PDB file of C-alpha atoms in Angstrom:
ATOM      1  CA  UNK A 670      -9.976   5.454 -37.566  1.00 49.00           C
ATOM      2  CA  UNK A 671      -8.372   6.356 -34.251  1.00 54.00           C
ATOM      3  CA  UNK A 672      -9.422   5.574 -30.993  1.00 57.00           C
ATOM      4  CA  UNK A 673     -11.493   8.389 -29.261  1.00 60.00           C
ATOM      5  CA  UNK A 674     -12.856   7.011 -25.956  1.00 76.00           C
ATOM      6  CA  UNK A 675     -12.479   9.106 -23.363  1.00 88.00           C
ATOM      7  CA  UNK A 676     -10.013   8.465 -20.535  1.00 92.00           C
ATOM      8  CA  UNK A 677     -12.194   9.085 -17.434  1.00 95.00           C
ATOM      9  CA  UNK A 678     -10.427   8.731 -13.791  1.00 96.00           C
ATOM     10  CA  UNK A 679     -10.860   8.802 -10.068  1.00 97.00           C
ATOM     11  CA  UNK A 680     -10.783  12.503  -8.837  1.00 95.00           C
ATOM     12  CA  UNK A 681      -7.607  12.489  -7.104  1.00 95.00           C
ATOM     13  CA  UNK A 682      -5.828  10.805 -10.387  1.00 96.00           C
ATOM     14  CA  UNK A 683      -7.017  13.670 -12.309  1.00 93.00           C
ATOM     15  CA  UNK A 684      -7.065  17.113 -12.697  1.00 85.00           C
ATOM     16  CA  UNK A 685      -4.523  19.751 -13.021  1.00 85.00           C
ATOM     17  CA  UNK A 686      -2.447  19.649 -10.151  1.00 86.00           C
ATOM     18  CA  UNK A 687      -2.591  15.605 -10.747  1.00 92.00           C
ATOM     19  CA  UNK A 688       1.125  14.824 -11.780  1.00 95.00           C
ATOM     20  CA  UNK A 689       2.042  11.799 -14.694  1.00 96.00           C
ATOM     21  CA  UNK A 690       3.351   9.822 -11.302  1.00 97.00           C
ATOM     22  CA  UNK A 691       0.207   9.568  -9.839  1.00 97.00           C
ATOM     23  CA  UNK A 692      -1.854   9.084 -12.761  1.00 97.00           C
ATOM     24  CA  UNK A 693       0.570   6.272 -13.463  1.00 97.00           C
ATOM     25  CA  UNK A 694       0.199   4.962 -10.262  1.00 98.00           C
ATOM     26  CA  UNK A 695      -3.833   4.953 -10.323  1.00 97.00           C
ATOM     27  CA  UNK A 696      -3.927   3.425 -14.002  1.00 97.00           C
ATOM     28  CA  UNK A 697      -1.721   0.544 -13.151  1.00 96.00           C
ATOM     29  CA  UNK A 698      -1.430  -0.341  -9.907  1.00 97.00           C
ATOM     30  CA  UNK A 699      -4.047   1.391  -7.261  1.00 98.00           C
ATOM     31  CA  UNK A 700      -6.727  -1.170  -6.726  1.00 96.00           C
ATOM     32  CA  UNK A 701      -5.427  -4.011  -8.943  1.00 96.00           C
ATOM     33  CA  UNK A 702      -6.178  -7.114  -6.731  1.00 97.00           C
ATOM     34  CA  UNK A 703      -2.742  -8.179  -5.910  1.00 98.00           C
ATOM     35  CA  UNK A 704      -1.895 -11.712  -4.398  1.00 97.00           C
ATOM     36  CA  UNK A 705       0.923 -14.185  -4.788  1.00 95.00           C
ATOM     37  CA  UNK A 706       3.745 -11.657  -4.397  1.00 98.00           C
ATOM     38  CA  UNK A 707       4.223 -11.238  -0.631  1.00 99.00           C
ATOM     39  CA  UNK A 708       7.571  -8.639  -1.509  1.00 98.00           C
ATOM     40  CA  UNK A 709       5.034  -6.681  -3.567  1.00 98.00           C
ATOM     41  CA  UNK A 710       2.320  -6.392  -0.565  1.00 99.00           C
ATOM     42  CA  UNK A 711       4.845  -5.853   1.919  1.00 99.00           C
ATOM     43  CA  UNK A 712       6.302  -2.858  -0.102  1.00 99.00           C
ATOM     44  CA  UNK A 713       2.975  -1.530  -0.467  1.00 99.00           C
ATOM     45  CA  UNK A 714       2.271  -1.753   3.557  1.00 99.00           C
ATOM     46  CA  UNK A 715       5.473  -0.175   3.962  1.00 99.00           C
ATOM     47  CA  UNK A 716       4.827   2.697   1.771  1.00 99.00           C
ATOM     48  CA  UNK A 717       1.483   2.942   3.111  1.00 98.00           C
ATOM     49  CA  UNK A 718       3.033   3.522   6.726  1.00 98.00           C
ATOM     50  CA  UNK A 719       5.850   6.161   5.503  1.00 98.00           C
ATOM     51  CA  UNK A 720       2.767   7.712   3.637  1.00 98.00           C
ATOM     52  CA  UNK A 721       1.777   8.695   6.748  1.00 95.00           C
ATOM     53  CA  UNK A 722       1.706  12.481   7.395  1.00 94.00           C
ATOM     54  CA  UNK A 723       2.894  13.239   3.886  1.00 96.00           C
ATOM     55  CA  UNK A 724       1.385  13.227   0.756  1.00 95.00           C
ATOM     56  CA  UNK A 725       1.294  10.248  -1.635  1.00 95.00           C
ATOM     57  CA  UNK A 726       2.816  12.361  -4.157  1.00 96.00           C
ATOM     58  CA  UNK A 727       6.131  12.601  -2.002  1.00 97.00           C
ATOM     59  CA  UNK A 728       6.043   8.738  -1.376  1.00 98.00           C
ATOM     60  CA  UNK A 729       5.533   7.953  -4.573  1.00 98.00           C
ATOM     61  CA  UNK A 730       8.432  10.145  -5.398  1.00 98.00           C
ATOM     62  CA  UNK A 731      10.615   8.189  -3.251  1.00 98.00           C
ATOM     63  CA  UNK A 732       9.817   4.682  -4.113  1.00 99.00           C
ATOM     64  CA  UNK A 733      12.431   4.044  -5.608  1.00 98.00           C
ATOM     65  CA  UNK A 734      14.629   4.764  -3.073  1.00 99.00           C
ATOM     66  CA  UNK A 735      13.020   3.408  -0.684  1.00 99.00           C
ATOM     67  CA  UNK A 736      12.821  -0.039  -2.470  1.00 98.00           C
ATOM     68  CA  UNK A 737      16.786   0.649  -3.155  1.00 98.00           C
ATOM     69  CA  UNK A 738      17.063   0.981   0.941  1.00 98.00           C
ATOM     70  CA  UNK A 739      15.092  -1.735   2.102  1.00 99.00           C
ATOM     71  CA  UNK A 740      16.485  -4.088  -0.966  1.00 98.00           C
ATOM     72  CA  UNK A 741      13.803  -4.498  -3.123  1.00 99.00           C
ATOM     73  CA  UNK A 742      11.646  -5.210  -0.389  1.00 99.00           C
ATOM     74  CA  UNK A 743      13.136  -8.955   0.214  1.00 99.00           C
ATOM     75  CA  UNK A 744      11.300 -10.269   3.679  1.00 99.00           C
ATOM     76  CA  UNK A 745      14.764 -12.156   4.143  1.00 99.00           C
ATOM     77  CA  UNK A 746      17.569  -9.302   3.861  1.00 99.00           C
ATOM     78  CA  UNK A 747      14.518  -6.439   5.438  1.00 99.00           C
ATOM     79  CA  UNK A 748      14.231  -8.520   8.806  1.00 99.00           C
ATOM     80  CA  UNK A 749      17.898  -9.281   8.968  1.00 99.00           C
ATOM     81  CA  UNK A 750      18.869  -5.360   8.997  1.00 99.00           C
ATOM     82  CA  UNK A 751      20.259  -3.878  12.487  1.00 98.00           C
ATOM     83  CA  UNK A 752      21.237  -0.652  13.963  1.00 98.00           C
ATOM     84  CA  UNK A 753      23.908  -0.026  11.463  1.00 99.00           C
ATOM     85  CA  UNK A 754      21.187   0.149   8.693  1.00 99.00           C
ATOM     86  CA  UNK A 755      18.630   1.702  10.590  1.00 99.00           C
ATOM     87  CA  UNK A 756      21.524   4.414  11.280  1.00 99.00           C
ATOM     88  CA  UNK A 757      22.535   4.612   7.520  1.00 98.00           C
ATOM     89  CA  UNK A 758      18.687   4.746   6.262  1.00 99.00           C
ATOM     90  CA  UNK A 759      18.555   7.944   9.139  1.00 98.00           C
ATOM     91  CA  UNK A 760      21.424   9.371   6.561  1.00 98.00           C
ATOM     92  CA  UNK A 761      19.992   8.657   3.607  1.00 98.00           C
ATOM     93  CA  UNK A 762      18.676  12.050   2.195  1.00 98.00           C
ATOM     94  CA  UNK A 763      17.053  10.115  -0.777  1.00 98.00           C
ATOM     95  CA  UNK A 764      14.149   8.157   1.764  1.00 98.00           C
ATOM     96  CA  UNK A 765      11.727   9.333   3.826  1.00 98.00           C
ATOM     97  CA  UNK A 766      14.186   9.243   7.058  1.00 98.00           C
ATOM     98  CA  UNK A 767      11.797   8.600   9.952  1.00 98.00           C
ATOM     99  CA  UNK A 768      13.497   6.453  12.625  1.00 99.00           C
ATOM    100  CA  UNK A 769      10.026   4.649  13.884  1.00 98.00           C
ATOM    101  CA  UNK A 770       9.079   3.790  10.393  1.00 99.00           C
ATOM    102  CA  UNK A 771      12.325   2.670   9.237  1.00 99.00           C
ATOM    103  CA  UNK A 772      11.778   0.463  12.609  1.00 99.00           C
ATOM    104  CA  UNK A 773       8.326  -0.463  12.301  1.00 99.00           C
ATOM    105  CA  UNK A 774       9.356  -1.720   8.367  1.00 99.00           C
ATOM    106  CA  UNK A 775      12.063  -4.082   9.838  1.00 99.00           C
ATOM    107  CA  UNK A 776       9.904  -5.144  12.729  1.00 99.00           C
ATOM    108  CA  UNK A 777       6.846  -5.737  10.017  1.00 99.00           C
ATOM    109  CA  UNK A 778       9.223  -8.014   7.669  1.00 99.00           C
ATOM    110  CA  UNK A 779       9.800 -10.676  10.692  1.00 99.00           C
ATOM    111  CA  UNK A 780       6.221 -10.569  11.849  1.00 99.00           C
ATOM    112  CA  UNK A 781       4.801 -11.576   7.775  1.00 99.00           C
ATOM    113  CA  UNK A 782       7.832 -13.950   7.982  1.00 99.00           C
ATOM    114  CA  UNK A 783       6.303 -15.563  11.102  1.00 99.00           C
ATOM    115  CA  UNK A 784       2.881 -14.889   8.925  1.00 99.00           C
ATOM    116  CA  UNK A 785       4.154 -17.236   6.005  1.00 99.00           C
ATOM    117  CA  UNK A 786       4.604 -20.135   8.333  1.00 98.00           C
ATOM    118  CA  UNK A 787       1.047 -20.086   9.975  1.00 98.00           C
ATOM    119  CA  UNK A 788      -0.647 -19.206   6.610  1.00 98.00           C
ATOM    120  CA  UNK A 789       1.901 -20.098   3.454  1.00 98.00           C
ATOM    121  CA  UNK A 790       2.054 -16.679   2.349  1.00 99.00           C
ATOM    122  CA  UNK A 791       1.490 -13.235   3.380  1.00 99.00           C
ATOM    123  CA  UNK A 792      -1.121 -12.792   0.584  1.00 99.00           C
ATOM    124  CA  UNK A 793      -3.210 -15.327   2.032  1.00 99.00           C
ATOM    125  CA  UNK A 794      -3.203 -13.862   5.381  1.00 99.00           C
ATOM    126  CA  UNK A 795      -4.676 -10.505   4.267  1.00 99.00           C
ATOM    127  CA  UNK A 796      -7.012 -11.718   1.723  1.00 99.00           C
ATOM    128  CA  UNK A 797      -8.532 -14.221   4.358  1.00 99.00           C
ATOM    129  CA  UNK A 798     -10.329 -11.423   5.804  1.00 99.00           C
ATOM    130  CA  UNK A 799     -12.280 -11.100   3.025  1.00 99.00           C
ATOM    131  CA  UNK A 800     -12.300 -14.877   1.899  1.00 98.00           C
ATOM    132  CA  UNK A 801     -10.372 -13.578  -1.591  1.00 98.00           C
ATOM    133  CA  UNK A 802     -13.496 -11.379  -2.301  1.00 98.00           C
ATOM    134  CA  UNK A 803     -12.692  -7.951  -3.729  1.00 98.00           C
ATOM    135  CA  UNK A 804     -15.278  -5.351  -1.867  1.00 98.00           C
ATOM    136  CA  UNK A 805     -16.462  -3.001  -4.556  1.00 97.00           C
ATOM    137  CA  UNK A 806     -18.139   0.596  -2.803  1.00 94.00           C
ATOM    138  CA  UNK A 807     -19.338   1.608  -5.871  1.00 95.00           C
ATOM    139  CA  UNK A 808     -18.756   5.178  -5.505  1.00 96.00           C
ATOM    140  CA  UNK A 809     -20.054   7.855  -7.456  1.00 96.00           C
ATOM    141  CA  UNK A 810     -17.988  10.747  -5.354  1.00 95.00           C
ATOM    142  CA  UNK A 811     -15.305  11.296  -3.842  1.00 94.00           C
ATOM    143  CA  UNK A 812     -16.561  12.476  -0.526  1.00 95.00           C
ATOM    144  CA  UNK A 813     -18.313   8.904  -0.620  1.00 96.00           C
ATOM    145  CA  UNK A 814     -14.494   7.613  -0.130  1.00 97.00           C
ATOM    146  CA  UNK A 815     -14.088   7.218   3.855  1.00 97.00           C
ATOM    147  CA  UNK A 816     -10.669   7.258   5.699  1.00 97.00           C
ATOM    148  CA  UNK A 817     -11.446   3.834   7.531  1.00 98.00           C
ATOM    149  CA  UNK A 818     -14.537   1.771   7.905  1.00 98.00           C
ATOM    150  CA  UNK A 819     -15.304  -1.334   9.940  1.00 98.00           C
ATOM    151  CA  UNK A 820     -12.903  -3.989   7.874  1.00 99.00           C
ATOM    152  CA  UNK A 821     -10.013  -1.452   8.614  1.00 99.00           C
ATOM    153  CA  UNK A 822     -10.709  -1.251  12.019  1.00 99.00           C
ATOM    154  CA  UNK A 823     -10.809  -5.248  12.069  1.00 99.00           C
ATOM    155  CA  UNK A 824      -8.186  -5.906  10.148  1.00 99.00           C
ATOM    156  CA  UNK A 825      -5.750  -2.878  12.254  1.00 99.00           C
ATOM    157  CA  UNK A 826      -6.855  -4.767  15.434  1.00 99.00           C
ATOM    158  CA  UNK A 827      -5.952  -8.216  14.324  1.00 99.00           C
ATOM    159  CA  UNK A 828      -2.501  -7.037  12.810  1.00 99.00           C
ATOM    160  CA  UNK A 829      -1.790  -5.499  15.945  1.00 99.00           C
ATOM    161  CA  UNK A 830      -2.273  -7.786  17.761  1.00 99.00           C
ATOM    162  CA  UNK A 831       0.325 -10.009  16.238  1.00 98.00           C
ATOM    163  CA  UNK A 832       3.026  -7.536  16.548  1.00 99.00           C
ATOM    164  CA  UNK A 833       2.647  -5.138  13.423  1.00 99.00           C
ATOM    165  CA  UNK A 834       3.509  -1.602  13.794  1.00 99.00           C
ATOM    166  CA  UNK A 835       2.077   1.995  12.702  1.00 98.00           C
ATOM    167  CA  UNK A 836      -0.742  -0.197  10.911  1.00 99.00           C
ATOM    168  CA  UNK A 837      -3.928   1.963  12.527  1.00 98.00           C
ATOM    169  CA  UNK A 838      -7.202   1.858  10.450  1.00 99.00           C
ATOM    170  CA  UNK A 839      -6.659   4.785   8.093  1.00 98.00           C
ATOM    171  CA  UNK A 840      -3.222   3.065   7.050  1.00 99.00           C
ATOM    172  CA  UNK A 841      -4.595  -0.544   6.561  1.00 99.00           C
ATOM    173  CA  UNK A 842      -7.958   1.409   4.524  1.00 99.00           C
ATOM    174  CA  UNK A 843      -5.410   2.888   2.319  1.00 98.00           C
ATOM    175  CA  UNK A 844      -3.697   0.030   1.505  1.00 99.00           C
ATOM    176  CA  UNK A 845      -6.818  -2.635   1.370  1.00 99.00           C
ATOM    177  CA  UNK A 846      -7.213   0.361  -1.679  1.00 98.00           C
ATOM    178  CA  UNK A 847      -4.340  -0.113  -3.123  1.00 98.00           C
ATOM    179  CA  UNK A 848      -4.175  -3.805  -3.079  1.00 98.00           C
ATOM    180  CA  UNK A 849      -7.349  -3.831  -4.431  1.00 98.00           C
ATOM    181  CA  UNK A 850      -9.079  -5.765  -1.763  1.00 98.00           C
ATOM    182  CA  UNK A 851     -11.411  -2.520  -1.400  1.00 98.00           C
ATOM    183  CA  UNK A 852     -12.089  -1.086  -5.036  1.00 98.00           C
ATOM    184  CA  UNK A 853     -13.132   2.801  -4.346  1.00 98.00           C
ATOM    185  CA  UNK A 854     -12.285   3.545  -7.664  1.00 98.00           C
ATOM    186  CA  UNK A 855     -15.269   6.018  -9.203  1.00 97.00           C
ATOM    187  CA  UNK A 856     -17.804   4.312 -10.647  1.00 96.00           C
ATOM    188  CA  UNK A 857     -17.284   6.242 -14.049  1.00 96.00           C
ATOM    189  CA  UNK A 858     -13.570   5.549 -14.118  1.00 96.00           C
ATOM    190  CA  UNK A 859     -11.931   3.928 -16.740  1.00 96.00           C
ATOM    191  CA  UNK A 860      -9.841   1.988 -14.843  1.00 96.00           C
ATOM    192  CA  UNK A 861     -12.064   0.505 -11.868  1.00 95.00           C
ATOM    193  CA  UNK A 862     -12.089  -2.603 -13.254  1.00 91.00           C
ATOM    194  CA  UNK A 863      -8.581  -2.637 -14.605  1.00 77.00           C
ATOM    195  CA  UNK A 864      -9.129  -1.724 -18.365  1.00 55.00           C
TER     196      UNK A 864
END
């Protein structure tokens, strides 16, 4: 007998303008608690900031890329790069070629380097906020989803204050999301709890 359960998703994963990239993208990753892989986090931050102004459609589009650019996302080689590969990622038609963010994403890689000394790992700087709890909102709508709340604003102010760039509240909301720190997935989605 074949298996009829009903795929249900979050409103913005579904749909018929929702493409197989971001349906992808909310089944496996969005809102999986992710620790342990500071490359992994830091490529999410950083897509997170170039997501700025632009749809995630676009960014997800470009991942690729972008991990191609920024080589694989490696703290090491990212906070080595200089002007010569801030000019050649300004050429590269394939990325999203915005100077500041191209900076800010070198200038983030030494600051979780400096991160991983303090605290071991970047992973257990931003889950400390939350001592390793995942906050579930339980939402029923989506116009229960907010842009920022009080953690974000937090968390923004404390990153900033160590040095990282374009990491405002909406940014770091979005991406306590998709790290799963903050699950917003719909309550009658199949995937909030990662099924």
């Amino acid at each position: 007998m074949a298996n009829t359960t009903k795929i249900a998703r979050c409103a913005w994963a579904s749909g018929s303008k929702t493409t197989p990239l971001m349906m992808t993208y909310h089944d496996l990753e969005w809102g999986h608690p992710l620790k342990d892989n500071d490359s992994l986090l830091f490529e999410l931050l950083t897509l997170e900031i170039f997501q700025a102004g632009l749809s995630w459609e676009i960014v997800l589009k470009k991942r690729h890329h972008l991990k191609k650019a920024f080589w694989s996302f490696d703290l090491e080689s990212v906070a080595k790069m200089g002007d010569d590969d801030v000019y050649r990622l300004c050429q590269n038609a394939d990325i999203i070629r915005n100077k500041q963010k191209i900076l800010a994403t070198i200038h983030n890689a030494k600051v979780i380097q400096q991160i991983q000394t303090s605290y071991g790992s970047f992973s257990n700087y931003i889950w400390h906020f939350t001592e390793n709890q995942v906050i579930d909102h339980n939402i029923q709508i989506p116009a229960e989803v907010p842009s920022k709340d009080a953690l974000s604003e937090y968390i923004s102010k404390a990153m900033k204050k160590i040095g990282f760039r374009f990491t405002g509240p909406v940014v770091i909301y979005a991406y306590l999301q998709s790290i799963g720190i903050i699950n917003d997935h719909e309550s009658n989605c199949t995937f909030k709890y990662h099924n």
